[in-house]
PDB file of C-alpha atoms in Angstrom:
ATOM      1  CA  UNK A1472       0.000   0.000   0.000  1.00 40.00           C
ATOM      2  CA  UNK A1473       1.296   3.451  -1.011  1.00 40.00           C
ATOM      3  CA  UNK A1474       0.656   6.707   0.842  1.00 38.00           C
ATOM      4  CA  UNK A1475       0.841  10.228  -0.706  1.00 40.00           C
ATOM      5  CA  UNK A1476       2.205  12.850   1.678  1.00 38.00           C
ATOM      6  CA  UNK A1477       0.867  16.417   1.387  1.00 44.00           C
ATOM      7  CA  UNK A1478       2.247  19.519   3.093  1.00 43.00           C
ATOM      8  CA  UNK A1479       0.351  20.434   6.162  1.00 41.00           C
ATOM      9  CA  UNK A1480      -1.211  23.905   6.340  1.00 45.00           C
ATOM     10  CA  UNK A1481      -2.765  24.750   9.627  1.00 45.00           C
ATOM     11  CA  UNK A1482      -6.397  25.804   9.337  1.00 44.00           C
ATOM     12  CA  UNK A1483      -5.934  28.763  11.647  1.00 43.00           C
ATOM     13  CA  UNK A1484      -3.217  30.262   9.306  1.00 43.00           C
ATOM     14  CA  UNK A1485      -5.552  30.293   6.261  1.00 44.00           C
ATOM     15  CA  UNK A1486      -8.277  31.969   8.231  1.00 45.00           C
ATOM     16  CA  UNK A1487      -5.842  34.602   9.610  1.00 45.00           C
ATOM     17  CA  UNK A1488      -4.888  35.947   6.059  1.00 42.00           C
ATOM     18  CA  UNK A1489      -8.431  36.101   4.678  1.00 50.00           C
ATOM     19  CA  UNK A1490      -9.412  39.344   6.490  1.00 46.00           C
ATOM     20  CA  UNK A1491      -6.111  41.009   5.475  1.00 41.00           C
ATOM     21  CA  UNK A1492      -6.690  40.184   1.797  1.00 45.00           C
ATOM     22  CA  UNK A1493     -10.214  41.560   1.878  1.00 42.00           C
ATOM     23  CA  UNK A1494      -9.058  44.752   3.639  1.00 40.00           C
ATOM     24  CA  UNK A1495      -6.270  45.335   1.102  1.00 40.00           C
ATOM     25  CA  UNK A1496      -8.715  45.038  -1.796  1.00 46.00           C
ATOM     26  CA  UNK A1497     -11.027  47.576  -0.183  1.00 42.00           C
ATOM     27  CA  UNK A1498      -8.162  50.057   0.339  1.00 39.00           C
ATOM     28  CA  UNK A1499      -6.933  49.788  -3.274  1.00 39.00           C
ATOM     29  CA  UNK A1500     -10.452  50.260  -4.574  1.00 47.00           C
ATOM     30  CA  UNK A1501     -10.784  53.410  -2.501  1.00 45.00           C
ATOM     31  CA  UNK A1502      -7.507  54.824  -3.722  1.00 38.00           C
ATOM     32  CA  UNK A1503      -8.493  54.190  -7.322  1.00 43.00           C
ATOM     33  CA  UNK A1504     -11.728  56.074  -6.757  1.00 46.00           C
ATOM     34  CA  UNK A1505      -9.855  59.062  -5.277  1.00 43.00           C
ATOM     35  CA  UNK A1506      -7.247  59.386  -8.044  1.00 43.00           C
ATOM     36  CA  UNK A1507      -8.119  62.007 -10.728  1.00 48.00           C
ATOM     37  CA  UNK A1508      -9.190  60.567 -14.072  1.00 50.00           C
ATOM     38  CA  UNK A1509      -7.104  61.915 -16.983  1.00 53.00           C
ATOM     39  CA  UNK A1510      -9.465  63.463 -19.493  1.00 55.00           C
ATOM     40  CA  UNK A1511      -8.455  63.481 -23.184  1.00 57.00           C
ATOM     41  CA  UNK A1512      -7.121  66.884 -24.320  1.00 57.00           C
ATOM     42  CA  UNK A1513      -9.779  69.236 -25.608  1.00 51.00           C
ATOM     43  CA  UNK A1514      -9.074  70.133 -29.253  1.00 53.00           C
ATOM     44  CA  UNK A1515      -8.597  73.791 -30.123  1.00 52.00           C
ATOM     45  CA  UNK A1516     -11.891  75.303 -31.102  1.00 50.00           C
ATOM     46  CA  UNK A1517     -11.738  76.616 -34.664  1.00 49.00           C
ATOM     47  CA  UNK A1518     -12.672  80.243 -35.191  1.00 59.00           C
ATOM     48  CA  UNK A1519     -15.745  80.098 -37.372  1.00 58.00           C
ATOM     49  CA  UNK A1520     -15.102  83.474 -38.965  1.00 58.00           C
ATOM     50  CA  UNK A1521     -11.544  82.556 -40.072  1.00 52.00           C
ATOM     51  CA  UNK A1522     -12.178  78.897 -40.954  1.00 52.00           C
ATOM     52  CA  UNK A1523     -13.090  79.472 -44.635  1.00 55.00           C
ATOM     53  CA  UNK A1524      -9.946  81.568 -45.173  1.00 59.00           C
ATOM     54  CA  UNK A1525      -7.734  78.990 -43.459  1.00 59.00           C
ATOM     55  CA  UNK A1526      -9.192  76.170 -45.552  1.00 65.00           C
ATOM     56  CA  UNK A1527      -8.792  78.184 -48.752  1.00 54.00           C
ATOM     57  CA  UNK A1528      -5.133  78.965 -48.015  1.00 62.00           C
ATOM     58  CA  UNK A1529      -4.407  75.333 -47.120  1.00 66.00           C
ATOM     59  CA  UNK A1530      -6.063  73.931 -50.231  1.00 72.00           C
ATOM     60  CA  UNK A1531      -4.321  76.447 -52.497  1.00 73.00           C
ATOM     61  CA  UNK A1532      -0.892  76.581 -50.850  1.00 83.00           C
ATOM     62  CA  UNK A1533       2.239  76.738 -53.035  1.00 93.00           C
ATOM     63  CA  UNK A1534       4.870  73.953 -52.880  1.00 91.00           C
ATOM     64  CA  UNK A1535       6.954  73.468 -49.756  1.00 93.00           C
ATOM     65  CA  UNK A1536       9.598  76.135 -49.240  1.00 93.00           C
ATOM     66  CA  UNK A1537       7.483  78.938 -50.681  1.00 96.00           C
ATOM     67  CA  UNK A1538       5.485  79.882 -47.599  1.00 92.00           C
ATOM     68  CA  UNK A1539       7.442  83.128 -47.208  1.00 96.00           C
ATOM     69  CA  UNK A1540       9.863  84.378 -49.836  1.00 97.00           C
ATOM     70  CA  UNK A1541      12.324  87.171 -50.555  1.00 98.00           C
ATOM     71  CA  UNK A1542      12.906  88.447 -54.073  1.00 98.00           C
ATOM     72  CA  UNK A1543      15.176  91.423 -53.682  1.00 98.00           C
ATOM     73  CA  UNK A1544      16.196  92.124 -56.381  1.00 98.00           C
ATOM     74  CA  UNK A1545      12.999  91.160 -58.173  1.00 98.00           C
ATOM     75  CA  UNK A1546      15.008  89.167 -60.767  1.00 98.00           C
ATOM     76  CA  UNK A1547      16.744  87.079 -58.098  1.00 98.00           C
ATOM     77  CA  UNK A1548      17.732  83.486 -58.942  1.00 98.00           C
ATOM     78  CA  UNK A1549      17.581  83.947 -62.722  1.00 98.00           C
ATOM     79  CA  UNK A1550      21.331  83.427 -63.017  1.00 96.00           C
ATOM     80  CA  UNK A1551      20.723  79.834 -61.853  1.00 96.00           C
ATOM     81  CA  UNK A1552      18.906  79.183 -65.138  1.00 96.00           C
ATOM     82  CA  UNK A1553      20.543  78.528 -68.522  1.00 96.00           C
ATOM     83  CA  UNK A1554      18.865  81.494 -70.169  1.00 96.00           C
ATOM     84  CA  UNK A1555      16.111  84.028 -69.635  1.00 98.00           C
ATOM     85  CA  UNK A1556      14.655  87.387 -70.639  1.00 98.00           C
ATOM     86  CA  UNK A1557      12.348  89.957 -69.095  1.00 98.00           C
ATOM     87  CA  UNK A1558      10.793  93.348 -69.780  1.00 98.00           C
ATOM     88  CA  UNK A1559      10.210  96.307 -67.474  1.00 98.00           C
ATOM     89  CA  UNK A1560       7.757  98.994 -68.538  1.00 98.00           C
ATOM     90  CA  UNK A1561       6.521 102.112 -66.830  1.00 98.00           C
ATOM     91  CA  UNK A1562       4.474 105.255 -67.355  1.00 98.00           C
ATOM     92  CA  UNK A1563       3.832 108.415 -65.362  1.00 98.00           C
ATOM     93  CA  UNK A1564       1.096 111.018 -65.473  1.00 98.00           C
ATOM     94  CA  UNK A1565       0.882 114.032 -63.175  1.00 98.00           C
ATOM     95  CA  UNK A1566       2.316 117.499 -62.662  1.00 98.00           C
ATOM     96  CA  UNK A1567       5.632 119.174 -61.926  1.00 97.00           C
ATOM     97  CA  UNK A1568       5.719 120.245 -58.280  1.00 97.00           C
ATOM     98  CA  UNK A1569       7.351 123.629 -58.814  1.00 96.00           C
ATOM     99  CA  UNK A1570       5.350 124.905 -61.800  1.00 97.00           C
ATOM    100  CA  UNK A1571       2.184 122.844 -61.673  1.00 97.00           C
ATOM    101  CA  UNK A1572       2.565 122.112 -65.394  1.00 97.00           C
ATOM    102  CA  UNK A1573       1.517 118.701 -66.745  1.00 97.00           C
ATOM    103  CA  UNK A1574       4.227 116.037 -66.493  1.00 97.00           C
ATOM    104  CA  UNK A1575       4.378 112.684 -68.220  1.00 97.00           C
ATOM    105  CA  UNK A1576       6.780 110.044 -69.434  1.00 97.00           C
ATOM    106  CA  UNK A1577       7.245 106.354 -70.136  1.00 97.00           C
ATOM    107  CA  UNK A1578      10.066 103.828 -70.390  1.00 98.00           C
ATOM    108  CA  UNK A1579      10.783 100.315 -71.596  1.00 98.00           C
ATOM    109  CA  UNK A1580      13.712  98.092 -70.681  1.00 98.00           C
ATOM    110  CA  UNK A1581      14.371  94.662 -72.216  1.00 98.00           C
ATOM    111  CA  UNK A1582      16.990  92.311 -70.819  1.00 98.00           C
ATOM    112  CA  UNK A1583      18.220  89.058 -72.382  1.00 98.00           C
ATOM    113  CA  UNK A1584      20.764  86.693 -70.861  1.00 98.00           C
ATOM    114  CA  UNK A1585      22.434  83.497 -72.033  1.00 97.00           C
ATOM    115  CA  UNK A1586      24.127  82.169 -68.911  1.00 96.00           C
ATOM    116  CA  UNK A1587      25.787  79.289 -70.743  1.00 94.00           C
ATOM    117  CA  UNK A1588      27.301  81.643 -73.304  1.00 94.00           C
ATOM    118  CA  UNK A1589      28.137  84.344 -70.740  1.00 96.00           C
ATOM    119  CA  UNK A1590      26.273  86.892 -72.848  1.00 97.00           C
ATOM    120  CA  UNK A1591      23.869  89.677 -71.899  1.00 98.00           C
ATOM    121  CA  UNK A1592      21.974  92.334 -73.869  1.00 98.00           C
ATOM    122  CA  UNK A1593      19.949  95.303 -72.631  1.00 98.00           C
ATOM    123  CA  UNK A1594      17.927  97.902 -74.524  1.00 98.00           C
ATOM    124  CA  UNK A1595      16.596 101.022 -72.815  1.00 97.00           C
ATOM    125  CA  UNK A1596      14.136 103.571 -74.120  1.00 97.00           C
ATOM    126  CA  UNK A1597      12.868 106.478 -71.999  1.00 97.00           C
ATOM    127  CA  UNK A1598      10.707 109.434 -73.014  1.00 96.00           C
ATOM    128  CA  UNK A1599       9.364 112.497 -71.225  1.00 96.00           C
ATOM    129  CA  UNK A1600      10.792 115.109 -68.845  1.00 95.00           C
ATOM    130  CA  UNK A1601       9.022 113.425 -65.919  1.00 97.00           C
ATOM    131  CA  UNK A1602      11.476 110.520 -66.202  1.00 96.00           C
ATOM    132  CA  UNK A1603      14.504 111.852 -68.069  1.00 93.00           C
ATOM    133  CA  UNK A1604      16.541 115.077 -68.230  1.00 89.00           C
ATOM    134  CA  UNK A1605      16.101 114.915 -71.983  1.00 83.00           C
ATOM    135  CA  UNK A1606      12.406 115.399 -72.737  1.00 77.00           C
ATOM    136  CA  UNK A1607      12.918 114.192 -76.308  1.00 78.00           C
ATOM    137  CA  UNK A1608      13.871 110.771 -74.955  1.00 87.00           C
ATOM    138  CA  UNK A1609      16.784 108.409 -75.305  1.00 91.00           C
ATOM    139  CA  UNK A1610      17.336 104.926 -76.679  1.00 95.00           C
ATOM    140  CA  UNK A1611      20.442 102.981 -75.658  1.00 96.00           C
ATOM    141  CA  UNK A1612      21.702  99.431 -76.086  1.00 97.00           C
ATOM    142  CA  UNK A1613      24.396  97.562 -74.207  1.00 97.00           C
ATOM    143  CA  UNK A1614      25.888  94.114 -74.869  1.00 98.00           C
ATOM    144  CA  UNK A1615      28.277  92.016 -72.812  1.00 97.00           C
ATOM    145  CA  UNK A1616      30.027  88.996 -74.316  1.00 97.00           C
ATOM    146  CA  UNK A1617      32.136  87.392 -71.604  1.00 95.00           C
ATOM    147  CA  UNK A1618      34.282  90.355 -70.459  1.00 94.00           C
ATOM    148  CA  UNK A1619      33.821  92.495 -73.594  1.00 97.00           C
ATOM    149  CA  UNK A1620      31.305  95.355 -73.594  1.00 97.00           C
ATOM    150  CA  UNK A1621      29.599  97.232 -76.439  1.00 98.00           C
ATOM    151  CA  UNK A1622      27.143 100.130 -76.458  1.00 97.00           C
ATOM    152  CA  UNK A1623      24.909 101.690 -79.091  1.00 96.00           C
ATOM    153  CA  UNK A1624      23.936 105.305 -78.409  1.00 94.00           C
ATOM    154  CA  UNK A1625      20.814 107.292 -79.314  1.00 91.00           C
ATOM    155  CA  UNK A1626      22.210 108.014 -82.774  1.00 92.00           C
ATOM    156  CA  UNK A1627      22.832 104.317 -83.491  1.00 93.00           C
ATOM    157  CA  UNK A1628      26.627 104.579 -83.182  1.00 95.00           C
ATOM    158  CA  UNK A1629      28.255 101.456 -81.707  1.00 96.00           C
ATOM    159  CA  UNK A1630      31.285 101.767 -79.436  1.00 95.00           C
ATOM    160  CA  UNK A1631      33.377  98.994 -77.922  1.00 96.00           C
ATOM    161  CA  UNK A1632      34.292  99.308 -74.271  1.00 93.00           C
ATOM    162  CA  UNK A1633      33.840 102.290 -72.001  1.00 89.00           C
ATOM    163  CA  UNK A1634      31.976 102.875 -68.750  1.00 89.00           C
ATOM    164  CA  UNK A1635      28.662 103.623 -70.445  1.00 90.00           C
ATOM    165  CA  UNK A1636      28.739 100.233 -72.183  1.00 93.00           C
ATOM    166  CA  UNK A1637      29.066  98.333 -68.904  1.00 94.00           C
ATOM    167  CA  UNK A1638      26.438 100.493 -67.175  1.00 95.00           C
ATOM    168  CA  UNK A1639      23.835  99.758 -69.853  1.00 96.00           C
ATOM    169  CA  UNK A1640      24.763  96.105 -70.443  1.00 97.00           C
ATOM    170  CA  UNK A1641      24.607  95.313 -66.716  1.00 96.00           C
ATOM    171  CA  UNK A1642      21.402  97.261 -66.031  1.00 97.00           C
ATOM    172  CA  UNK A1643      18.960  95.072 -64.107  1.00 97.00           C
ATOM    173  CA  UNK A1644      15.410  95.081 -62.802  1.00 98.00           C
ATOM    174  CA  UNK A1645      16.669  95.472 -59.260  1.00 97.00           C
ATOM    175  CA  UNK A1646      18.078  98.888 -60.170  1.00 97.00           C
ATOM    176  CA  UNK A1647      14.735 100.062 -61.549  1.00 97.00           C
ATOM    177  CA  UNK A1648      11.773  98.326 -59.924  1.00 98.00           C
ATOM    178  CA  UNK A1649      13.647  97.055 -56.858  1.00 98.00           C
ATOM    179  CA  UNK A1650      12.380  94.018 -54.973  1.00 98.00           C
ATOM    180  CA  UNK A1651      10.359  92.705 -52.042  1.00 98.00           C
ATOM    181  CA  UNK A1652      10.984  90.812 -48.814  1.00 98.00           C
ATOM    182  CA  UNK A1653       8.719  88.782 -46.556  1.00 98.00           C
ATOM    183  CA  UNK A1654       6.105  88.064 -49.231  1.00 98.00           C
ATOM    184  CA  UNK A1655       3.480  85.414 -48.368  1.00 97.00           C
ATOM    185  CA  UNK A1656       0.936  83.602 -50.577  1.00 96.00           C
ATOM    186  CA  UNK A1657      -2.710  84.657 -50.458  1.00 94.00           C
ATOM    187  CA  UNK A1658      -4.103  81.431 -51.916  1.00 91.00           C
ATOM    188  CA  UNK A1659      -4.690  82.536 -55.504  1.00 93.00           C
ATOM    189  CA  UNK A1660      -2.851  80.760 -58.301  1.00 94.00           C
ATOM    190  CA  UNK A1661      -3.142  80.191 -62.043  1.00 95.00           C
ATOM    191  CA  UNK A1662      -0.978  79.560 -65.082  1.00 96.00           C
ATOM    192  CA  UNK A1663       0.959  82.404 -66.674  1.00 97.00           C
ATOM    193  CA  UNK A1664       2.117  81.451 -70.163  1.00 95.00           C
ATOM    194  CA  UNK A1665       1.682  77.803 -69.168  1.00 95.00           C
ATOM    195  CA  UNK A1666       3.683  78.115 -65.933  1.00 97.00           C
ATOM    196  CA  UNK A1667       1.920  77.523 -62.601  1.00 97.00           C
ATOM    197  CA  UNK A1668       2.215  80.687 -60.523  1.00 97.00           C
ATOM    198  CA  UNK A1669       1.034  81.861 -57.112  1.00 97.00           C
ATOM    199  CA  UNK A1670      -0.023  85.342 -56.023  1.00 97.00           C
ATOM    200  CA  UNK A1671       1.838  86.879 -53.069  1.00 98.00           C
ATOM    201  CA  UNK A1672       1.273  89.839 -50.780  1.00 97.00           C
ATOM    202  CA  UNK A1673       3.622  91.875 -48.602  1.00 98.00           C
ATOM    203  CA  UNK A1674       3.753  94.991 -46.449  1.00 96.00           C
ATOM    204  CA  UNK A1675       4.481  98.273 -48.290  1.00 95.00           C
ATOM    205  CA  UNK A1676       7.552  98.882 -46.121  1.00 96.00           C
ATOM    206  CA  UNK A1677       9.017  95.588 -47.376  1.00 97.00           C
ATOM    207  CA  UNK A1678       9.207  96.865 -50.958  1.00 98.00           C
ATOM    208  CA  UNK A1679      12.302  98.599 -52.315  1.00 98.00           C
ATOM    209  CA  UNK A1680      11.707 101.279 -54.971  1.00 98.00           C
ATOM    210  CA  UNK A1681      14.981 102.625 -56.406  1.00 97.00           C
ATOM    211  CA  UNK A1682      13.203 104.366 -59.299  1.00 97.00           C
ATOM    212  CA  UNK A1683      11.455 106.702 -56.857  1.00 98.00           C
ATOM    213  CA  UNK A1684      13.705 109.249 -55.154  1.00 97.00           C
ATOM    214  CA  UNK A1685      12.051 110.676 -52.066  1.00 95.00           C
ATOM    215  CA  UNK A1686      12.987 113.895 -50.316  1.00 87.00           C
ATOM    216  CA  UNK A1687      11.611 115.873 -47.397  1.00 90.00           C
ATOM    217  CA  UNK A1688       7.873 116.265 -47.831  1.00 92.00           C
ATOM    218  CA  UNK A1689       7.593 113.292 -50.205  1.00 97.00           C
ATOM    219  CA  UNK A1690       5.010 110.526 -49.927  1.00 97.00           C
ATOM    220  CA  UNK A1691       4.384 107.246 -51.756  1.00 97.00           C
ATOM    221  CA  UNK A1692       1.435 104.852 -51.583  1.00 97.00           C
ATOM    222  CA  UNK A1693       1.400 101.617 -53.518  1.00 97.00           C
ATOM    223  CA  UNK A1694      -0.880  98.899 -54.870  1.00 97.00           C
ATOM    224  CA  UNK A1695       1.225  95.822 -55.758  1.00 98.00           C
ATOM    225  CA  UNK A1696       0.504  92.562 -57.572  1.00 98.00           C
ATOM    226  CA  UNK A1697       3.185  89.845 -57.364  1.00 98.00           C
ATOM    227  CA  UNK A1698       3.129  86.413 -59.041  1.00 98.00           C
ATOM    228  CA  UNK A1699       5.833  83.791 -58.413  1.00 98.00           C
ATOM    229  CA  UNK A1700       6.614  80.520 -60.239  1.00 98.00           C
ATOM    230  CA  UNK A1701       8.023  77.967 -57.735  1.00 97.00           C
ATOM    231  CA  UNK A1702       9.153  75.629 -60.555  1.00 96.00           C
ATOM    232  CA  UNK A1703      11.682  78.264 -61.612  1.00 97.00           C
ATOM    233  CA  UNK A1704      12.077  79.963 -58.224  1.00 98.00           C
ATOM    234  CA  UNK A1705      11.440  83.222 -60.029  1.00 98.00           C
ATOM    235  CA  UNK A1706       9.008  86.116 -60.220  1.00 98.00           C
ATOM    236  CA  UNK A1707       6.760  85.861 -63.267  1.00 98.00           C
ATOM    237  CA  UNK A1708       5.081  89.280 -63.038  1.00 98.00           C
ATOM    238  CA  UNK A1709       5.274  92.224 -60.671  1.00 98.00           C
ATOM    239  CA  UNK A1710       2.910  95.172 -61.119  1.00 98.00           C
ATOM    240  CA  UNK A1711       3.033  98.399 -59.136  1.00 98.00           C
ATOM    241  CA  UNK A1712       0.655 101.338 -59.099  1.00 98.00           C
ATOM    242  CA  UNK A1713       2.190 104.188 -57.110  1.00 98.00           C
ATOM    243  CA  UNK A1714       0.578 107.461 -56.091  1.00 98.00           C
ATOM    244  CA  UNK A1715       3.498 109.816 -55.424  1.00 98.00           C
ATOM    245  CA  UNK A1716       3.880 113.331 -54.059  1.00 98.00           C
ATOM    246  CA  UNK A1717       6.981 115.470 -54.552  1.00 98.00           C
ATOM    247  CA  UNK A1718       9.376 112.779 -55.819  1.00 98.00           C
ATOM    248  CA  UNK A1719      11.906 112.427 -58.629  1.00 98.00           C
ATOM    249  CA  UNK A1720      11.494 109.398 -60.877  1.00 98.00           C
ATOM    250  CA  UNK A1721      14.367 107.538 -62.552  1.00 97.00           C
ATOM    251  CA  UNK A1722      16.770 110.068 -64.092  1.00 94.00           C
ATOM    252  CA  UNK A1723      14.511 113.147 -63.993  1.00 96.00           C
ATOM    253  CA  UNK A1724      15.809 116.350 -62.406  1.00 93.00           C
ATOM    254  CA  UNK A1725      12.467 117.904 -61.399  1.00 95.00           C
ATOM    255  CA  UNK A1726      10.120 116.598 -58.685  1.00 97.00           C
ATOM    256  CA  UNK A1727       6.635 115.527 -59.704  1.00 98.00           C
ATOM    257  CA  UNK A1728       3.348 114.401 -58.190  1.00 98.00           C
ATOM    258  CA  UNK A1729       0.956 111.954 -59.789  1.00 98.00           C
ATOM    259  CA  UNK A1730       0.577 108.275 -60.674  1.00 98.00           C
ATOM    260  CA  UNK A1731       3.438 105.977 -61.655  1.00 98.00           C
ATOM    261  CA  UNK A1732       2.775 102.498 -63.061  1.00 98.00           C
ATOM    262  CA  UNK A1733       5.535  99.909 -63.443  1.00 98.00           C
ATOM    263  CA  UNK A1734       5.506  96.287 -64.581  1.00 98.00           C
ATOM    264  CA  UNK A1735       8.092  93.494 -64.588  1.00 98.00           C
ATOM    265  CA  UNK A1736       7.360  90.472 -66.779  1.00 98.00           C
ATOM    266  CA  UNK A1737       9.479  87.349 -67.243  1.00 98.00           C
ATOM    267  CA  UNK A1738       9.519  85.953 -70.794  1.00 98.00           C
ATOM    268  CA  UNK A1739       8.371  82.340 -70.522  1.00 96.00           C
ATOM    269  CA  UNK A1740       9.616  81.514 -74.019  1.00 94.00           C
ATOM    270  CA  UNK A1741      13.190  82.506 -73.206  1.00 95.00           C
ATOM    271  CA  UNK A1742      13.229  79.937 -70.413  1.00 94.00           C
ATOM    272  CA  UNK A1743      13.051  77.211 -73.063  1.00 90.00           C
ATOM    273  CA  UNK A1744      14.931  78.746 -76.005  1.00 93.00           C
ATOM    274  CA  UNK A1745      18.223  80.379 -75.078  1.00 93.00           C
ATOM    275  CA  UNK A1746      18.506  84.005 -76.284  1.00 95.00           C
ATOM    276  CA  UNK A1747      20.876  84.510 -79.225  1.00 95.00           C
ATOM    277  CA  UNK A1748      23.141  87.463 -78.342  1.00 97.00           C
ATOM    278  CA  UNK A1749      25.819  88.832 -80.672  1.00 96.00           C
ATOM    279  CA  UNK A1750      27.964  91.940 -81.199  1.00 96.00           C
ATOM    280  CA  UNK A1751      25.788  94.927 -82.208  1.00 95.00           C
ATOM    281  CA  UNK A1752      25.895  96.134 -85.813  1.00 91.00           C
ATOM    282  CA  UNK A1753      28.605  98.660 -86.392  1.00 89.00           C
ATOM    283  CA  UNK A1754      31.111  97.306 -83.869  1.00 90.00           C
TER     284      UNK A1754
END
């Protein structure tokens, strides 16, 4: 006959731990009831009046990296491209400050550049005493081929070298229409000459206007329109309407008051077909 031995547990020991176990469970339950319950974070309440604008800006945002941009000068980054061209135009209508006589003028500047060929060509035409010391107007051309400069004066005479040749050939939009800083998108975008572009806005004090020379008692108010093409990291168009008081414009000697309009426009075709630049006729 076999006998199985089992460990002996006194009955009084089992009964002694039962009350302790029950008491411990009651205490833990009480502590759990006293501890604060962590509520999930309350989401930020959207402002109903600004929600449509926020959604519009989000849905129509430009590519990453173009949330806030600086284009000063306005033709910044073009030298990173193989070739390009742009035109700057302007017109003024108003009066001469000193005499009160009517004042007017207009100008047109075309710039071509072939970065691969290290060539640049600029033509400048300005008319009217409101913009130029010569009311009859002037037309100049400058060409740079590598380190060689050429200029064609108002009479069509071509000259190689000289300071005037380099001044004209290196004339840029930044010297005329200036540039902007801290521009931000406003949600509007469309294609300009087949290139996707976004509209930007900026504070008036963040615009540089070298064409407008202010003196004591001068004032300038502006209405801008700026379109940028992220694919080329370049400004496509920049329009300015300026209401000016007692300022000199461009190369004029007399102060004027009135309305000045200026426009910068990048040539989309020149981004694909490199400009052909050669020595001017007569040189």
